[in-house]
Amino acid sequence: MKNKVTAIVNQKGGIGKTTTALNLGYALSEEGKKVLLIDFDPQASLTASVGINADNKTNIYTLMANSIEEKETGENYIVNIKNNLDIIPSTLDLAGIEMTLVNVMSRETILKSIIDEIKKDYDYVLIDCSPSLGTLTINALAACDSVIIPVTPEYLSAKGLGLLVKNINLIKKRINPNIVIDGILITMLNKRTNLSKEMVKAINESTRYIKNQYDLDIKVFENKIPISVKAGEAMLYKQSVIQYDPKNQVAGAYKEFAREWVI
Ligand SMILES: Nc1ncnc2c1ncn2[C@@H]1O[C@H](COP(=O)(O)OP(=O)(O)OP(=O)(O)O)[C@@H](O)[C@H]1O
Ligand SMILES: [Mg+2]
C-alpha cells in the first residue's frame, strides 16, 4: 500500500475538483489501486455523484464531530462504491463544523488525525475540497502529502493561483512541512481553442509569477481534460465519466492523467 494522501484544491468554484476526484479515483481503482475518496465539501457533490444519500449514514461530519469530542465512531463509516473504490460521504452539516472548530485545540489537524488512522488500508486517499480557503480546506492541506490544482483555462489567473500557493506555503511552514504541489490540471479545455496562444501565455504567466513570488517551479500536467457534455450527464446519472461513457474523450483523458500522476 502506498498510503498517499492528496487534496484536490482550488478556492475557485465549479472548475472540476469533484469531477477530478471521482474520475481519478475511478481510473486508479481500475488499475488495481485501492482508493478512498473523502468528500470534504458541505455541498456533498461527490457523495451525490456516486448516488449516496449521506444523511442517514456516518459521514465526514460525524467523524469530525466525534474526533473533536473524543468519542468513538465505530466501524462502518466507509461506503464501498465498487471494487477498490470507497468513499467517506459528506453532508450539509459539515458547513457548521467551521464554527465549532473555532474553539477547538489543534483545530487544523482534526482531519489529519482521522486520515492517519485509515490510510494504511489504501494506496491513494483523495480529498475533494470545497471552494474556499477556510478551516475545512486548511484541514485538508494539513492532512495531505500532496495537492492537485484543477483549473479551467478561463480561471488560470496568476492572482488566484498565487493566493492558493501562498496559503499552501503557510501550511507548509506552520503545520505540514512535507506538502508537495503535484501540479496544475487544466480542465474543461475546449479542443477547438486547444492550447491557443492566449492559453499558453496565461500558463506561462502564472507559472512565472509563482516562480518569482514563491521561488517554486509549479508543474502543469501534460494531460489536459477536454470539455464535454458527457461529464455533466455522467454526474446526473451518478457515475464517473469512465463508467458512463468509457469511449468519451474526458474518460480517456482522466485515465491518461491517472497514469501521468502516479509516476
Ligand atoms: N470536462 C468537463 N467537461 C464539461 N463539463 C464538466 C467537465 N468537468 C466538470 N464539468 C461540469 O462542471 C461542473 C462543475 O464541475 P465540478 O463539480 O467537478 O467542479 P468543482 O470544482 O468540484 O465545483 P465546486 O467548487 O462547486 O465544488 C459540473 O456540472 C460538472 O459536471
Ligand atoms: Mg466540488
GROMACS .gro file of C-alpha atoms and ligand atoms in nm:
model
  295
    1MET     CA    1   0.000   0.000   0.000
    2LYS     CA    2   0.128   0.342  -0.100
    3ASN     CA    3  -0.075   0.540   0.160
    4LYS     CA    4  -0.054   0.865  -0.040
    5VAL     CA    5  -0.296   1.137   0.066
    6THR     CA    6  -0.376   1.402  -0.195
    7ALA     CA    7  -0.604   1.704  -0.170
    8ILE     CA    8  -0.781   1.833  -0.480
    9VAL     CA    9  -0.793   2.203  -0.414
   10ASN     CA   10  -0.894   2.533  -0.568
   11GLN     CA   11  -1.082   2.811  -0.392
   12LYS     CA   12  -1.250   2.886  -0.724
   13GLY     CA   13  -1.582   2.703  -0.756
   14GLY     CA   14  -1.701   2.490  -1.045
   15ILE     CA   15  -1.365   2.421  -1.206
   16GLY     CA   16  -1.374   2.040  -1.190
   17LYS     CA   17  -1.244   1.940  -0.844
   18THR     CA   18  -1.520   1.690  -0.777
   19THR     CA   19  -1.515   1.550  -1.131
   20THR     CA   20  -1.139   1.506  -1.099
   21ALA     CA   21  -1.162   1.336  -0.758
   22LEU     CA   22  -1.418   1.085  -0.885
   23ASN     CA   23  -1.261   1.009  -1.221
   24LEU     CA   24  -0.902   0.998  -1.097
   25GLY     CA   25  -1.015   0.770  -0.815
   26TYR     CA   26  -1.213   0.555  -1.055
   27ALA     CA   27  -0.925   0.528  -1.302
   28LEU     CA   28  -0.679   0.430  -1.027
   29SER     CA   29  -0.920   0.169  -0.889
   30GLU     CA   30  -0.947   0.016  -1.237
   31GLU     CA   31  -0.567  -0.010  -1.238
   32GLY     CA   32  -0.590  -0.223  -0.925
   33LYS     CA   33  -0.506   0.050  -0.672
   34LYS     CA   34  -0.705   0.074  -0.350
   35VAL     CA   35  -0.859   0.420  -0.336
   36LEU     CA   36  -1.052   0.611  -0.070
   37LEU     CA   37  -1.241   0.925  -0.170
   38ILE     CA   38  -1.318   1.175   0.105
   39ASP     CA   39  -1.595   1.420   0.028
   40PHE     CA   40  -1.482   1.723   0.229
   41ASP     CA   41  -1.730   1.972   0.089
   42PRO     CA   42  -2.061   2.057   0.265
   43GLN     CA   43  -2.221   2.076  -0.082
   44ALA     CA   44  -2.163   1.697  -0.088
   45SER     CA   45  -2.145   1.689  -0.470
   46LEU     CA   46  -1.905   1.394  -0.472
   47THR     CA   47  -2.135   1.198  -0.243
   48ALA     CA   48  -2.432   1.279  -0.468
   49SER     CA   49  -2.236   1.196  -0.782
   50VAL     CA   50  -2.191   0.837  -0.666
   51GLY     CA   51  -2.558   0.811  -0.570
   52ILE     CA   52  -2.529   0.817  -0.191
   53ASN     CA   53  -2.757   1.000   0.049
   54ALA     CA   54  -2.528   1.062   0.346
   55ASP     CA   55  -2.788   1.200   0.585
   56ASN     CA   56  -2.866   0.860   0.728
   57LYS     CA   57  -2.506   0.744   0.721
   58THR     CA   58  -2.199   0.807   0.926
   59ASN     CA   59  -2.028   1.079   0.728
   60ILE     CA   60  -1.722   1.300   0.747
   61TYR     CA   61  -1.914   1.547   0.964
   62THR     CA   62  -1.987   1.277   1.224
   63LEU     CA   63  -1.624   1.170   1.215
   64MET     CA   64  -1.500   1.528   1.268
   65ALA     CA   65  -1.753   1.594   1.547
   66ASN     CA   66  -1.669   1.269   1.725
   67SER     CA   67  -1.298   1.336   1.694
   68ILE     CA   68  -1.343   1.682   1.848
   69GLU     CA   69  -1.542   1.534   2.138
   70GLU     CA   70  -1.304   1.237   2.162
   71LYS     CA   71  -1.593   0.997   2.104
   72GLU     CA   72  -1.554   0.663   1.930
   73THR     CA   73  -1.717   0.643   1.586
   74GLY     CA   74  -1.733   0.266   1.545
   75GLU     CA   75  -1.651   0.084   1.224
   76ASN     CA   76  -1.897   0.146   0.945
   77TYR     CA   77  -1.827   0.492   0.815
   78ILE     CA   78  -1.665   0.390   0.488
   79VAL     CA   79  -1.902   0.319   0.199
   80ASN     CA   80  -1.793   0.089  -0.081
   81ILE     CA   81  -1.864   0.218  -0.435
   82LYS     CA   82  -1.705  -0.059  -0.638
   83ASN     CA   83  -1.411  -0.295  -0.629
   84ASN     CA   84  -1.109  -0.099  -0.491
   85LEU     CA   85  -1.306   0.226  -0.454
   86ASP     CA   86  -1.450   0.354  -0.124
   87ILE     CA   87  -1.589   0.687  -0.007
   88ILE     CA   88  -1.646   0.872   0.316
   89PRO     CA   89  -1.957   1.077   0.233
   90SER     CA   90  -2.031   1.435   0.327
   91THR     CA   91  -2.342   1.622   0.430
   92LEU     CA   92  -2.453   1.984   0.463
   93ASP     CA   93  -2.390   1.960   0.841
   94LEU     CA   94  -2.020   1.987   0.762
   95ALA     CA   95  -2.073   2.359   0.698
   96GLY     CA   96  -2.142   2.402   1.070
   97ILE     CA   97  -1.817   2.242   1.178
   98GLU     CA   98  -1.619   2.556   1.090
   99MET     CA   99  -1.793   2.741   1.375
  100THR     CA  100  -1.738   2.451   1.615
  101LEU     CA  101  -1.371   2.436   1.523
  102VAL     CA  102  -1.310   2.796   1.628
  103ASN     CA  103  -1.278   2.692   1.991
  104VAL     CA  104  -1.109   2.359   1.940
  105MET     CA  105  -0.744   2.291   2.017
  106SER     CA  106  -0.537   2.169   1.721
  107ARG     CA  107  -0.834   2.253   1.502
  108GLU     CA  108  -0.624   2.242   1.185
  109THR     CA  109  -0.535   1.875   1.228
  110ILE     CA  110  -0.868   1.706   1.306
  111LEU     CA  111  -0.900   1.560   0.956
  112LYS     CA  112  -0.536   1.452   0.966
  113SER     CA  113  -0.595   1.252   1.284
  114ILE     CA  114  -0.889   1.077   1.114
  115ILE     CA  115  -0.697   1.001   0.794
  116ASP     CA  116  -0.386   0.882   0.978
  117GLU     CA  117  -0.597   0.603   1.129
  118ILE     CA  118  -0.730   0.469   0.798
  119LYS     CA  119  -0.477   0.547   0.525
  120LYS     CA  120  -0.286   0.225   0.592
  121ASP     CA  121  -0.560   0.036   0.403
  122TYR     CA  122  -0.526   0.246   0.084
  123ASP     CA  123  -0.284   0.326  -0.194
  124TYR     CA  124  -0.447   0.662  -0.252
  125VAL     CA  125  -0.669   0.883  -0.040
  126LEU     CA  126  -0.821   1.168  -0.245
  127ILE     CA  127  -0.978   1.462  -0.062
  128ASP     CA  128  -1.236   1.662  -0.259
  129CYS     CA  129  -1.220   2.014  -0.112
  130SER     CA  130  -1.483   2.287  -0.101
  131PRO     CA  131  -1.430   2.607  -0.300
  132SER     CA  132  -1.284   2.812  -0.015
  133LEU     CA  133  -0.964   2.866   0.179
  134GLY     CA  134  -1.139   2.831   0.517
  135THR     CA  135  -1.083   2.595   0.808
  136LEU     CA  136  -1.202   2.291   0.613
  137THR     CA  137  -0.950   2.342   0.334
  138ILE     CA  138  -0.678   2.413   0.592
  139ASN     CA  139  -0.763   2.075   0.748
  140ALA     CA  140  -0.728   1.910   0.409
  141LEU     CA  141  -0.394   2.080   0.343
  142ALA     CA  142  -0.269   1.980   0.688
  143ALA     CA  143  -0.369   1.618   0.626
  144CYS     CA  144  -0.221   1.561   0.281
  145ASP     CA  145   0.111   1.466   0.129
  146SER     CA  146   0.037   1.644  -0.196
  147VAL     CA  147  -0.200   1.873  -0.383
  148ILE     CA  148  -0.354   1.865  -0.729
  149ILE     CA  149  -0.488   2.200  -0.852
  150PRO     CA  150  -0.754   2.169  -1.122
  151VAL     CA  151  -0.826   2.487  -1.313
  152THR     CA  152  -1.017   2.581  -1.625
  153PRO     CA  153  -0.837   2.786  -1.892
  154GLU     CA  154  -1.062   3.086  -1.814
  155TYR     CA  155  -0.964   3.093  -1.448
  156LEU     CA  156  -0.597   3.028  -1.488
  157SER     CA  157  -0.518   3.363  -1.333
  158ALA     CA  158  -0.181   3.430  -1.178
  159LYS     CA  159  -0.352   3.610  -0.890
  160GLY     CA  160  -0.592   3.330  -0.796
  161LEU     CA  161  -0.319   3.071  -0.822
  162GLY     CA  162  -0.083   3.294  -0.626
  163LEU     CA  163  -0.329   3.321  -0.336
  164LEU     CA  164  -0.366   2.943  -0.326
  165VAL     CA  165   0.009   2.882  -0.335
  166LYS     CA  166   0.055   3.145  -0.063
  167ASN     CA  167  -0.186   2.953   0.161
  168ILE     CA  168  -0.022   2.619   0.083
  169ASN     CA  169   0.316   2.771   0.173
  170LEU     CA  170   0.178   2.897   0.506
  171ILE     CA  171   0.051   2.547   0.591
  172LYS     CA  172   0.387   2.407   0.484
  173LYS     CA  173   0.572   2.643   0.715
  174ARG     CA  174   0.348   2.603   1.018
  175ILE     CA  175   0.173   2.267   1.012
  176ASN     CA  176   0.270   2.029   0.732
  177PRO     CA  177   0.633   2.067   0.617
  178ASN     CA  178   0.614   1.776   0.371
  179ILE     CA  179   0.332   1.903   0.148
  180VAL     CA  180   0.412   1.900  -0.225
  181ILE     CA  181   0.223   2.060  -0.514
  182ASP     CA  182   0.200   1.779  -0.770
  183GLY     CA  183   0.079   2.017  -1.038
  184ILE     CA  184  -0.192   2.208  -1.216
  185LEU     CA  185  -0.451   2.010  -1.410
  186ILE     CA  186  -0.619   2.203  -1.691
  187THR     CA  187  -0.987   2.101  -1.708
  188MET     CA  188  -1.277   2.175  -1.944
  189LEU     CA  189  -1.042   2.259  -2.228
  190ASN     CA  190  -1.217   2.344  -2.550
  191LYS     CA  191  -1.049   2.132  -2.817
  192ARG     CA  192  -1.101   2.395  -3.085
  193THR     CA  193  -0.904   2.653  -2.890
  194ASN     CA  194  -0.667   2.378  -2.779
  195LEU     CA  195  -0.355   2.544  -2.646
  196SER     CA  196  -0.435   2.872  -2.809
  197LYS     CA  197  -0.166   3.137  -2.791
  198GLU     CA  198  -0.362   3.309  -2.513
  199MET     CA  199  -0.371   2.996  -2.307
  200VAL     CA  200  -0.002   2.920  -2.342
  201LYS     CA  201   0.059   3.282  -2.244
  202ALA     CA  202  -0.168   3.252  -1.938
  203ILE     CA  203   0.002   2.929  -1.828
  204ASN     CA  204   0.348   3.082  -1.867
  205GLU     CA  205   0.247   3.400  -1.688
  206SER     CA  206   0.102   3.207  -1.395
  207THR     CA  207   0.396   2.972  -1.354
  208ARG     CA  208   0.642   3.262  -1.389
  209TYR     CA  209   0.450   3.460  -1.127
  210ILE     CA  210   0.465   3.164  -0.885
  211LYS     CA  211   0.837   3.125  -0.957
  212ASN     CA  212   0.906   3.494  -0.889
  213GLN     CA  213   0.682   3.526  -0.584
  214TYR     CA  214   0.745   3.194  -0.414
  215ASP     CA  215   1.058   3.055  -0.581
  216LEU     CA  216   0.858   2.748  -0.677
  217ASP     CA  217   0.858   2.558  -1.006
  218ILE     CA  218   0.498   2.456  -1.046
  219LYS     CA  219   0.423   2.183  -1.299
  220VAL     CA  220   0.135   2.184  -1.546
  221PHE     CA  221   0.032   1.826  -1.624
  222GLU     CA  222   0.080   1.717  -1.986
  223ASN     CA  223  -0.267   1.563  -1.994
  224LYS     CA  224  -0.546   1.814  -2.012
  225ILE     CA  225  -0.914   1.731  -1.965
  226PRO     CA  226  -1.133   1.833  -2.259
  227ILE     CA  227  -1.479   1.984  -2.220
  228SER     CA  228  -1.771   1.753  -2.294
  229VAL     CA  229  -2.140   1.747  -2.207
  230LYS     CA  230  -2.089   1.382  -2.108
  231ALA     CA  231  -1.916   1.499  -1.789
  232GLY     CA  232  -2.234   1.669  -1.667
  233GLU     CA  233  -2.451   1.382  -1.790
  234ALA     CA  234  -2.242   1.128  -1.601
  235MET     CA  235  -2.288   1.329  -1.282
  236LEU     CA  236  -2.663   1.329  -1.341
  237TYR     CA  237  -2.659   0.951  -1.380
  238LYS     CA  238  -2.446   0.924  -1.065
  239GLN     CA  239  -2.149   0.768  -1.237
  240SER     CA  240  -1.793   0.856  -1.326
  241VAL     CA  241  -1.747   0.955  -1.690
  242ILE     CA  242  -1.522   0.650  -1.728
  243GLN     CA  243  -1.814   0.429  -1.630
  244TYR     CA  244  -2.088   0.627  -1.806
  245ASP     CA  245  -1.916   0.660  -2.142
  246PRO     CA  246  -1.580   0.479  -2.146
  247LYS     CA  247  -1.504   0.587  -2.504
  248ASN     CA  248  -1.560   0.955  -2.430
  249GLN     CA  249  -1.253   1.176  -2.456
  250VAL     CA  250  -1.297   1.301  -2.098
  251ALA     CA  251  -1.287   0.940  -1.978
  252GLY     CA  252  -0.972   0.876  -2.181
  253ALA     CA  253  -0.809   1.197  -2.059
  254TYR     CA  254  -0.868   1.111  -1.693
  255LYS     CA  255  -0.725   0.762  -1.745
  256GLU     CA  256  -0.414   0.911  -1.908
  257PHE     CA  257  -0.389   1.172  -1.635
  258ALA     CA  258  -0.407   0.897  -1.369
  259ARG     CA  259  -0.108   0.726  -1.531
  260GLU     CA  260   0.086   1.051  -1.559
  261TRP     CA  261   0.015   1.145  -1.198
  262VAL     CA  262   0.110   0.808  -1.048
  263ILE     CA  263   0.461   0.809  -1.198
  264LIG     N1  264  -1.451   1.811  -1.855
  264LIG     C1  265  -1.571   1.864  -1.835
  264LIG     N2  266  -1.649   1.899  -1.940
  264LIG     C2  267  -1.770   1.955  -1.921
  264LIG     N3  268  -1.826   1.976  -1.802
  264LIG     C3  269  -1.754   1.944  -1.692
  264LIG     C4  270  -1.624   1.886  -1.703
  264LIG     N4  271  -1.576   1.864  -1.578
  264LIG     C5  272  -1.673   1.905  -1.494
  264LIG     N5  273  -1.779   1.952  -1.560
  264LIG     C6  274  -1.904   2.007  -1.506
  264LIG     O1  275  -1.879   2.134  -1.450
  264LIG     C7  276  -1.949   2.149  -1.328
  264LIG     C8  277  -1.850   2.176  -1.216
  264LIG     O2  278  -1.766   2.062  -1.201
  264LIG     P1  279  -1.725   2.010  -1.058
  264LIG     O3  280  -1.844   1.991  -0.972
  264LIG     O4  281  -1.636   1.893  -1.078
  264LIG     O5  282  -1.640   2.136  -1.008
  264LIG     P2  283  -1.594   2.172  -0.859
  264LIG     O6  284  -1.468   2.248  -0.872
  264LIG     O7  285  -1.592   2.049  -0.776
  264LIG     O8  286  -1.711   2.266  -0.810
  264LIG     P3  287  -1.731   2.320  -0.660
  264LIG     O9  288  -1.625   2.422  -0.639
  264LIG    O10  289  -1.869   2.376  -0.659
  264LIG    O11  290  -1.715   2.202  -0.569
  264LIG     C9  291  -2.030   2.023  -1.308
  264LIG    O12  292  -2.159   2.042  -1.357
  264LIG    C10  293  -1.957   1.921  -1.392
  264LIG    O13  294  -2.041   1.818  -1.439
  265MG      MG  295  -1.685   2.011  -0.592
   0.00000   0.00000   0.00000
